[in-house]
Short mmCIF file of N, CA and C in Angstrom, two decimals:
data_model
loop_
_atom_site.label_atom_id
_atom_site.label_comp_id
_atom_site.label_asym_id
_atom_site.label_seq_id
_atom_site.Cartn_x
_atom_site.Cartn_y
_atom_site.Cartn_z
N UNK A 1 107.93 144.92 45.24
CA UNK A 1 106.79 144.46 44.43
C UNK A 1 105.87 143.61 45.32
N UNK A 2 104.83 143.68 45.18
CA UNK A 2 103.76 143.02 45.95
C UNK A 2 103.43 141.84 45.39
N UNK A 3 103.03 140.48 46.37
CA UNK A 3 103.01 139.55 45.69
C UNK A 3 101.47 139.09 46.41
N UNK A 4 100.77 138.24 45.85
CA UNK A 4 99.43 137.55 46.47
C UNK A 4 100.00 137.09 47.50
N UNK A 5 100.61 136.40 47.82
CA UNK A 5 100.88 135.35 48.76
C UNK A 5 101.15 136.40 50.21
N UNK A 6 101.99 137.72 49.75
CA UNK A 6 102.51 138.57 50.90
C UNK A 6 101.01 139.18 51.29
N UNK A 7 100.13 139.84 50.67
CA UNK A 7 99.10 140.09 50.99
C UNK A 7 97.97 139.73 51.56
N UNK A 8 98.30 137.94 50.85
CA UNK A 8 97.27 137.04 52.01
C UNK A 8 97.56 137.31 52.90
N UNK A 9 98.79 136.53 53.61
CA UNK A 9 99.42 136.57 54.90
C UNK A 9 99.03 137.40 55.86
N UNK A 10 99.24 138.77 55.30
CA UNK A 10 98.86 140.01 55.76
C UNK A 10 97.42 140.44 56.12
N UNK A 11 96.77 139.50 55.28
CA UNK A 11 94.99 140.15 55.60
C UNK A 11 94.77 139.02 56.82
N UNK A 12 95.05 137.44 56.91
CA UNK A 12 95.17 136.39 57.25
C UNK A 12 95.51 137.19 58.90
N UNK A 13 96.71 137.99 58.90
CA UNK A 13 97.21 138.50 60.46
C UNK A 13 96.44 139.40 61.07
N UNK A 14 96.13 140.30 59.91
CA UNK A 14 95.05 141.31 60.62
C UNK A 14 93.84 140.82 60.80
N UNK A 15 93.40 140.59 60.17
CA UNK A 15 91.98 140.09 60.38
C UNK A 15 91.26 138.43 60.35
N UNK A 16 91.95 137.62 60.64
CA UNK A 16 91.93 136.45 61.11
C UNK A 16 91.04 135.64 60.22
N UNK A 17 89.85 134.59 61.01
CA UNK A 17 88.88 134.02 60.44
C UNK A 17 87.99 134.58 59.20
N UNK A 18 88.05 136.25 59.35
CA UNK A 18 87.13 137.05 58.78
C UNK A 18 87.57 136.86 57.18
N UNK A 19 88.70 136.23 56.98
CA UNK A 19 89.06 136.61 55.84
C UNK A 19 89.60 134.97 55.60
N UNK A 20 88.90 133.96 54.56
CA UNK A 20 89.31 132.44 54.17
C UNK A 20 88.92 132.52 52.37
N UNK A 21 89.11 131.32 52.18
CA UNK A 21 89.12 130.81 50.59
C UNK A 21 89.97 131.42 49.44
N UNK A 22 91.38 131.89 50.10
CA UNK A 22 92.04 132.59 49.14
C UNK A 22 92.19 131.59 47.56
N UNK A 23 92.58 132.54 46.91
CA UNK A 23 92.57 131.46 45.04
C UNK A 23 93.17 132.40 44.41
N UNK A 24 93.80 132.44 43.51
CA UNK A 24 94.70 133.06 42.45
C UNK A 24 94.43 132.67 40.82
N UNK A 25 93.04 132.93 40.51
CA UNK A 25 92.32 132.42 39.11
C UNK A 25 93.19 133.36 38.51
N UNK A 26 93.81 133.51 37.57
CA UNK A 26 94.31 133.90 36.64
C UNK A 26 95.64 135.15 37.22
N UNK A 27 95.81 134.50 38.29
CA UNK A 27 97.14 135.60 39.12
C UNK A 27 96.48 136.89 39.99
N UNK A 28 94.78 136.48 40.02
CA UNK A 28 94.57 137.45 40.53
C UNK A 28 94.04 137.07 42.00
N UNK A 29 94.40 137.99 43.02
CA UNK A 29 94.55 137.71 44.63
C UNK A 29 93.12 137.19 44.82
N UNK A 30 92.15 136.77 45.22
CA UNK A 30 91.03 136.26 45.08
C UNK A 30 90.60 135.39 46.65
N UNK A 31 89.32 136.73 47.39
CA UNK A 31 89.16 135.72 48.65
C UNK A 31 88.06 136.12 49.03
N UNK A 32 87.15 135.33 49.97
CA UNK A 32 86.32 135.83 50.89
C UNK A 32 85.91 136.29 52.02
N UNK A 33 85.07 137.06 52.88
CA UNK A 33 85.16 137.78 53.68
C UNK A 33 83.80 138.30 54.53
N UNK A 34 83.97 138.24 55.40
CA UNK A 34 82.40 138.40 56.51
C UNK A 34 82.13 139.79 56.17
N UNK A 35 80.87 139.66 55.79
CA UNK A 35 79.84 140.74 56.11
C UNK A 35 80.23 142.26 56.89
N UNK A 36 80.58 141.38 58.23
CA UNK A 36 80.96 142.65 58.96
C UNK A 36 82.18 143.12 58.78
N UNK A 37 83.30 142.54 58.60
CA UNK A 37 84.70 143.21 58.25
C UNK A 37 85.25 143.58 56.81
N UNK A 38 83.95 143.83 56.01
CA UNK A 38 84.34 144.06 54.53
C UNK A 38 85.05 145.93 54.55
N UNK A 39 84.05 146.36 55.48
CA UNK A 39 84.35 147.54 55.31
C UNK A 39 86.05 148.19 55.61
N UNK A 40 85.99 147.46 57.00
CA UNK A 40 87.27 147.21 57.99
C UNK A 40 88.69 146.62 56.99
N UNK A 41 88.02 145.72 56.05
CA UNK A 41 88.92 145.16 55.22
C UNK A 41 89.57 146.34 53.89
N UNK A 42 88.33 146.65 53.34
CA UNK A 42 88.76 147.42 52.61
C UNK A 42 89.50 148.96 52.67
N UNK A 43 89.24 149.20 54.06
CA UNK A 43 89.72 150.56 54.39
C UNK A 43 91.42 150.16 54.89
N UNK A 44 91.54 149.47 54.74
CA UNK A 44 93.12 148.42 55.53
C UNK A 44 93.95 148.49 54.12
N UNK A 45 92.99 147.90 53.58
CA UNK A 45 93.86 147.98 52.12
C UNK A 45 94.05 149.40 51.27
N UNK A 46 93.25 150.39 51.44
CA UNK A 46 93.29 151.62 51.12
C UNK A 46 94.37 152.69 51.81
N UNK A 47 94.38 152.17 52.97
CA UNK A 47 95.36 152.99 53.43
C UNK A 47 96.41 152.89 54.22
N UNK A 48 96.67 151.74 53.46
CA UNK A 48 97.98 150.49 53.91
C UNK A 48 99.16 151.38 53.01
N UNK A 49 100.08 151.83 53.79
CA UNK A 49 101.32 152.85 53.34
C UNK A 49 101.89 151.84 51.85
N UNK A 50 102.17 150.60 52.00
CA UNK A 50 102.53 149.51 50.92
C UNK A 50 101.24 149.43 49.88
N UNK A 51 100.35 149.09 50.05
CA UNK A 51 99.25 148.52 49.20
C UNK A 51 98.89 149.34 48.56
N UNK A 52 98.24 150.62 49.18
CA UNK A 52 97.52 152.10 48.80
C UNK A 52 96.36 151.44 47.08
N UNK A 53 95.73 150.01 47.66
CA UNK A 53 95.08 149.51 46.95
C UNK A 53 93.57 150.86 47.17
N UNK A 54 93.64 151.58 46.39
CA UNK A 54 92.61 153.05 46.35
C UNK A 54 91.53 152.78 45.32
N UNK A 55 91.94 151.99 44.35
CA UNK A 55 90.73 152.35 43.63
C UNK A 55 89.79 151.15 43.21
N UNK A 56 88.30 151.73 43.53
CA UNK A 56 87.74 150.78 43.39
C UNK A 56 86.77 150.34 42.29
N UNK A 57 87.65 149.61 41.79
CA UNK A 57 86.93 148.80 39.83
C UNK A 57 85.62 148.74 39.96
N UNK A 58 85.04 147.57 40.34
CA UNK A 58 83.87 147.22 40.12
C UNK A 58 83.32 146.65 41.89
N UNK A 59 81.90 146.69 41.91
CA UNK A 59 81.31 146.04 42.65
C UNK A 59 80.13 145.29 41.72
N UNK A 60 79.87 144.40 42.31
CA UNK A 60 78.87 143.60 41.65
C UNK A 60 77.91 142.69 41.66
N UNK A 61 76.89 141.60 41.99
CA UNK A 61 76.38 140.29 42.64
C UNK A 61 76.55 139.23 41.71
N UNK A 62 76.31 138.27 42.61
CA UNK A 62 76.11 136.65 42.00
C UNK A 62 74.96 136.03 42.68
N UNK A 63 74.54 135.50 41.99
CA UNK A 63 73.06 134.43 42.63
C UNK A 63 73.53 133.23 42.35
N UNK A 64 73.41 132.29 43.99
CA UNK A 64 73.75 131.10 43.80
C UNK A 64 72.42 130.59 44.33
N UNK A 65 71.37 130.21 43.25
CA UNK A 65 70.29 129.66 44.16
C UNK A 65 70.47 128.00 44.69
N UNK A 66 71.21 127.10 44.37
CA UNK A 66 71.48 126.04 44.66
C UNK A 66 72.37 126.08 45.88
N UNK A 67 72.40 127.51 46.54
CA UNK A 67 73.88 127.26 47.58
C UNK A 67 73.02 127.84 48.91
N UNK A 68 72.29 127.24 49.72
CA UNK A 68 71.54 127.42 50.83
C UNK A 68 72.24 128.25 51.68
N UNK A 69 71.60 128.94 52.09
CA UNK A 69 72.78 130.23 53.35
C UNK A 69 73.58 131.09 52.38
N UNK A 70 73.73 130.95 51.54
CA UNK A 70 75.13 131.99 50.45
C UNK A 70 74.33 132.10 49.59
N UNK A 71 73.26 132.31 48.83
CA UNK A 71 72.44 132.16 47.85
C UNK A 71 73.25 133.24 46.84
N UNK A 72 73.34 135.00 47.83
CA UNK A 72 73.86 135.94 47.00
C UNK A 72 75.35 135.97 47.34
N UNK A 73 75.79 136.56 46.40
CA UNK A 73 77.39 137.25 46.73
C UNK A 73 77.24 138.32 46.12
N UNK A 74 78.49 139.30 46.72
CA UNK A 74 78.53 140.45 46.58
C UNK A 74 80.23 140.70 46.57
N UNK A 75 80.43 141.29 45.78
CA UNK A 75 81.97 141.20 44.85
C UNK A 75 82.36 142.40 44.57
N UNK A 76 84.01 142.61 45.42
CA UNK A 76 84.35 143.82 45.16
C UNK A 76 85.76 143.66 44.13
N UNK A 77 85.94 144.18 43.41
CA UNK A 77 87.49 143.94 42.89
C UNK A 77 87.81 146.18 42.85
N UNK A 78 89.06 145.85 43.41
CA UNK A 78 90.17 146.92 44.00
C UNK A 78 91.21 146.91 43.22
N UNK A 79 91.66 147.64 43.30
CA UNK A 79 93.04 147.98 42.24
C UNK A 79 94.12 149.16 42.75
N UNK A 80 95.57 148.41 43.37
CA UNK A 80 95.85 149.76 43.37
C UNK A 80 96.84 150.14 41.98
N UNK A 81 96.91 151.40 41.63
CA UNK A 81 97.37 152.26 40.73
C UNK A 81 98.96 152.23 40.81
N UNK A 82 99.41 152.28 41.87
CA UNK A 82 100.82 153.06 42.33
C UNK A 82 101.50 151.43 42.26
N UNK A 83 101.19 150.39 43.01
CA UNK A 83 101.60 149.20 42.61
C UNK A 83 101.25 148.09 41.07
N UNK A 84 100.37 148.46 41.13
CA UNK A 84 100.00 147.76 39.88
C UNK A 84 99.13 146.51 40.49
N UNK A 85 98.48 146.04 41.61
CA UNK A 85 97.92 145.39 42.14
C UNK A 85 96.34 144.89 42.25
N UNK A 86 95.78 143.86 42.10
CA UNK A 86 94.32 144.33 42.28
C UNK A 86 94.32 142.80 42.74
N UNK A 87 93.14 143.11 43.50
CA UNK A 87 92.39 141.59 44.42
C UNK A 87 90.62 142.25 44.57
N UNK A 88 90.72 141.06 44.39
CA UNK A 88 88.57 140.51 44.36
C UNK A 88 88.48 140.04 45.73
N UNK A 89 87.35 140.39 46.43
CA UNK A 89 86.57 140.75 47.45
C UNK A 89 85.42 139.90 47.68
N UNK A 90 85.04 138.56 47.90
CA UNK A 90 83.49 138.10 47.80
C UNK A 90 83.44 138.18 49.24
N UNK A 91 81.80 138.64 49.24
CA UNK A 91 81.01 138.08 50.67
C UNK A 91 79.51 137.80 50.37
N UNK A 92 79.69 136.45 51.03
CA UNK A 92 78.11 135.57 50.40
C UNK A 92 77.63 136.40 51.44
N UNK A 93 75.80 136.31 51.13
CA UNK A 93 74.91 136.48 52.15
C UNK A 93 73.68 135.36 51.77
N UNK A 94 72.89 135.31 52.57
CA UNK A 94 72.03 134.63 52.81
C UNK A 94 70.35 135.16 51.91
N UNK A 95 69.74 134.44 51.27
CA UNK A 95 69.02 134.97 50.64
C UNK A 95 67.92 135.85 51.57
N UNK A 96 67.82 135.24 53.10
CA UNK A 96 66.89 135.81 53.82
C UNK A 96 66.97 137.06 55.00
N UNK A 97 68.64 137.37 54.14
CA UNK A 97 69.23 138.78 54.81
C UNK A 97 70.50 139.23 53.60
N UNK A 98 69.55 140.03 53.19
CA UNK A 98 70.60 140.68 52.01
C UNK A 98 70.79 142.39 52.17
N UNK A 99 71.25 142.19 53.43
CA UNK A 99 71.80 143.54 53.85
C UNK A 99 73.81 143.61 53.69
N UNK A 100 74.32 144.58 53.68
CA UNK A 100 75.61 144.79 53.60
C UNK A 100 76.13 146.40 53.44
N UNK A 101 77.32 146.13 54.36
CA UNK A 101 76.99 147.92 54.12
C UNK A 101 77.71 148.48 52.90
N UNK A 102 77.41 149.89 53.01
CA UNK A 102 77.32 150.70 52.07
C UNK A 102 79.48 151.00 51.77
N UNK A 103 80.16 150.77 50.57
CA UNK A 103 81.03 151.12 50.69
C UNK A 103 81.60 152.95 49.77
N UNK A 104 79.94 153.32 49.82
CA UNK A 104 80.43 154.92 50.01
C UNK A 104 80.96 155.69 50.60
N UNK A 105 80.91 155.44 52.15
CA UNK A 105 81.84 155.79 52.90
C UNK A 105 83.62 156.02 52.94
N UNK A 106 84.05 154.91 52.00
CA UNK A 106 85.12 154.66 51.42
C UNK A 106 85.54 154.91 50.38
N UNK A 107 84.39 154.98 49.43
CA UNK A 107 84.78 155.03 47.91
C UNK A 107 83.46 156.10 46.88
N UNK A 108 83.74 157.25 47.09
CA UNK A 108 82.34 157.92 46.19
C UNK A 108 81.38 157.05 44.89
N UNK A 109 82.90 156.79 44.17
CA UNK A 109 82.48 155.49 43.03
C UNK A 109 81.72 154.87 43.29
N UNK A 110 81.75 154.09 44.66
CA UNK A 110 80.74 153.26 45.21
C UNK A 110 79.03 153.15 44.84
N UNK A 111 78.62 154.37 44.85
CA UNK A 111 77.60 155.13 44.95
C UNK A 111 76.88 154.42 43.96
N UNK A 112 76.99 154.35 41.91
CA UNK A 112 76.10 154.15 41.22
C UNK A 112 76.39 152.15 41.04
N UNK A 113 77.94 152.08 41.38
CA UNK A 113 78.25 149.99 41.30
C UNK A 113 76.78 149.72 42.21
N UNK A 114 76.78 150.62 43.60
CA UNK A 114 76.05 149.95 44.40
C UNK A 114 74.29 149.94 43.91
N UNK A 115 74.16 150.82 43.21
CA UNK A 115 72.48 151.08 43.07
C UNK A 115 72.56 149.76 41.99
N UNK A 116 73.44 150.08 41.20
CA UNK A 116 73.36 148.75 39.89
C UNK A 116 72.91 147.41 40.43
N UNK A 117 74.19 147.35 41.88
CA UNK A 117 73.75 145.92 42.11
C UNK A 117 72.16 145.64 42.58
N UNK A 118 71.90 146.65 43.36
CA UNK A 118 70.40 146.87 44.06
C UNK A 118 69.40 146.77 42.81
N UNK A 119 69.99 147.05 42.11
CA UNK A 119 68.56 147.25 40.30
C UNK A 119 68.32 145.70 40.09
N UNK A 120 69.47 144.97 39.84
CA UNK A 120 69.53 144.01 39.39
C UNK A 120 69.42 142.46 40.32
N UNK A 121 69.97 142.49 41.45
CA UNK A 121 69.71 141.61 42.42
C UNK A 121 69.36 141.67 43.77
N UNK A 122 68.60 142.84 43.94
CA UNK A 122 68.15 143.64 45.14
C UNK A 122 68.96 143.53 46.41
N UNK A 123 69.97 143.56 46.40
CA UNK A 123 71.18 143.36 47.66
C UNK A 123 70.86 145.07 48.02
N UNK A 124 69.97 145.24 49.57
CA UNK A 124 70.33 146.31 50.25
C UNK A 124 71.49 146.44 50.79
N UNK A 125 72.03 148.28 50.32
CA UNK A 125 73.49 148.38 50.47
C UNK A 125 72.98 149.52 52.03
N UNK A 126 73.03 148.67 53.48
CA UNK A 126 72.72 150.27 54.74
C UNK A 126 74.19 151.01 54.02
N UNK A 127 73.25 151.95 54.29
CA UNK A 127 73.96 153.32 54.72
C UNK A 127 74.03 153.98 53.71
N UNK A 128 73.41 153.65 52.06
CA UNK A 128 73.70 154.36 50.80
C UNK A 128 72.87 155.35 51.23
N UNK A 129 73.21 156.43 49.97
CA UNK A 129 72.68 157.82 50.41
C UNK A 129 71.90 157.52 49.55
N UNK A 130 71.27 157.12 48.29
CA UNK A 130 70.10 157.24 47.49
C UNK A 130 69.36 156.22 46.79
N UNK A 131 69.46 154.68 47.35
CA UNK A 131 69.55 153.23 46.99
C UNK A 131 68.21 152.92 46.16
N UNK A 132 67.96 153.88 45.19
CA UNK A 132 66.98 153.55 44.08
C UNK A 132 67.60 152.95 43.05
N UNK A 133 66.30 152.56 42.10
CA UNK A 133 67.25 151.51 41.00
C UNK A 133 67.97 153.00 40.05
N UNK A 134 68.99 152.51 39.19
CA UNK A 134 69.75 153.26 38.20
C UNK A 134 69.33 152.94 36.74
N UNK A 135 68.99 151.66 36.78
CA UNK A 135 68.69 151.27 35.04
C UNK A 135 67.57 150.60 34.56
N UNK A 136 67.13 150.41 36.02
CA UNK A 136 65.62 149.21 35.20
C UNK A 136 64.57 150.38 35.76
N UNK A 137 63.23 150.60 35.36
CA UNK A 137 61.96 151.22 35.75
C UNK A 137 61.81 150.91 37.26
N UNK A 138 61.24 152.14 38.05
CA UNK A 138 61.30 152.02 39.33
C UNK A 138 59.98 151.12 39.56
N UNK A 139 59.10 150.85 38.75
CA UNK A 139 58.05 150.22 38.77
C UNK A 139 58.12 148.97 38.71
N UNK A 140 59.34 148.18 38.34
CA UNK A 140 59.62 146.81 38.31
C UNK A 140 59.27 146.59 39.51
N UNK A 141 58.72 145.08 39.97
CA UNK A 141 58.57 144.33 41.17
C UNK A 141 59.45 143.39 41.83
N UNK A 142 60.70 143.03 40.40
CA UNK A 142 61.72 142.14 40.54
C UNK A 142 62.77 142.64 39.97
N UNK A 143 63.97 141.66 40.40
CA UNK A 143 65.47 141.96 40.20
C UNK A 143 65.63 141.10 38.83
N UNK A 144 65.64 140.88 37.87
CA UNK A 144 66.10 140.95 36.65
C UNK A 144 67.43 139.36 36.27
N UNK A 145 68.28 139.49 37.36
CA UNK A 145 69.76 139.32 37.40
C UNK A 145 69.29 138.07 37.97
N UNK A 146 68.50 137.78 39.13
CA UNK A 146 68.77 136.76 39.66
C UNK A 146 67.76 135.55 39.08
N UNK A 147 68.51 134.34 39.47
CA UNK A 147 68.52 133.33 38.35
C UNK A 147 66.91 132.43 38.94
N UNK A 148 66.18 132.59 39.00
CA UNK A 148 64.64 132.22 39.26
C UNK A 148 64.07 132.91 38.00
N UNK A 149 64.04 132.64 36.83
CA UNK A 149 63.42 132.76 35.61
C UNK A 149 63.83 131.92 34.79
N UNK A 150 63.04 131.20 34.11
CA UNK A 150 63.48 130.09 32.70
C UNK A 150 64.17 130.95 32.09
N UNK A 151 65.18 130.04 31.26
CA UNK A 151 66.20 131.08 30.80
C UNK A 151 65.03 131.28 28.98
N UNK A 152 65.00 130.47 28.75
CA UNK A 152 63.51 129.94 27.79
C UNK A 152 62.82 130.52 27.88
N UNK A 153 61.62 130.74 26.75
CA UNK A 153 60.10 130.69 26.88
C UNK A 153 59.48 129.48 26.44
N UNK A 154 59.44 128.67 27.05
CA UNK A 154 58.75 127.71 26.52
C UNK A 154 57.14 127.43 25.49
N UNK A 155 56.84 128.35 25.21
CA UNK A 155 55.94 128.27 24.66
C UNK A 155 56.25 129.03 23.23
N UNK A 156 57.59 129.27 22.71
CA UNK A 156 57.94 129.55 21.27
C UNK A 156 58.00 128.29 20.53
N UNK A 157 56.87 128.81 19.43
CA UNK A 157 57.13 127.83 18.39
C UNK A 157 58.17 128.10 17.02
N UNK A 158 58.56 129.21 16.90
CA UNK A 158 59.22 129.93 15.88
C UNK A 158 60.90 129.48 16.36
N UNK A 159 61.81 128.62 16.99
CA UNK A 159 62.74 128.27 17.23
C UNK A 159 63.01 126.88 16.47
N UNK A 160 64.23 126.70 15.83
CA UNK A 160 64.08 125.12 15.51
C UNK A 160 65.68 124.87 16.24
N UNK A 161 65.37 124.10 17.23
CA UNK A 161 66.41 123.31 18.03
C UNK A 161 67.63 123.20 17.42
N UNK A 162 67.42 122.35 15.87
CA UNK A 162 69.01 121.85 15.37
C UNK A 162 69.89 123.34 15.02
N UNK A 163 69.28 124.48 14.81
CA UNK A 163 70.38 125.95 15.28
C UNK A 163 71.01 126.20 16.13
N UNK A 164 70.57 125.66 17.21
CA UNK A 164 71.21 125.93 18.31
C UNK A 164 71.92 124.69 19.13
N UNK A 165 72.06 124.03 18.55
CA UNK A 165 73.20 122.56 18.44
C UNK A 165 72.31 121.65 19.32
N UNK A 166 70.90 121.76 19.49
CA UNK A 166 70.06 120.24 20.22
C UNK A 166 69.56 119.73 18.82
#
């Protein structure tokens, strides 16, 4: 049976620095990971004779605009089938390079998680084969998702505060 702790260890040996901030939120393996060895990482875990962590759940972003240098993240969670295993994947990037590569190469699935994230928080994925948006109008000028919009309109008068517990 596979345990978090054996798997850290294990990513920790292979791939060194590239891989810090392990966490176990709710038992689940949970870490981060450079830019450049995501791919390297995930193909390790795919075709690791033990892990055969193959399938890949979700990809996704986060906007941290208060977090200078890491602004975005980009989040993979994996699952393998045959163990019963799954671990989450973050790698921040920088708001003023939101490149990362493409994990189609690895995973066909890949293909529409990745346009989603591109629709919604414009994270260029190199190397996708068709990196248009999937759900919002190609005519939009902005990403939707990321957190630079009042969450408000401030100029509604038709709201009365004490509904909504102010």
């Amino acid at each position: 049976m596979l345990t978090n702790q054996a798997v850290a260890e294990d990513l920790i040996k292979q791939f060194g620095a590239a891989v810090y901030d392990f966490d176990e939120p709710f038992g689940l393996l949970t870490l981060s990971a450079s830019r450049e060895q995501i791919v390297p990482i995930l193909l390790y875990l795919k075709d690791h004779k033990t892990y055969q962590i193959n399938f890949l759940t979700d990809i996704t972003g986060v906007h941290y605009p208060d977090e200078p240098g890491r602004e975005f993240c980009v989040v993979y969670h994996a699952h393998s089938m045959v163990e019963n295993f799954r671990v989450r994947i973050k790698v921040f990037l920088a708001e003023a390079d939101l490149h990362i590569p493409s994990m189609t190469v690895l995973y066909a699935s890949a293909n529409w998680m990745e346009r989603e994230t591109f629709d919604f928080f414009g994270i260029q994925f190199d190397g996708h084969p068709n990196l248009t948006r999937i759900l919002n109008m190609e005519e939009m000028d902005y990403f939707p998702m990321r957190k630079q919009y009042p969450l408000e309109d401030g100029t509604r008068e038709d709201k009365i505060d004490a509904l909504f517990g102010r």
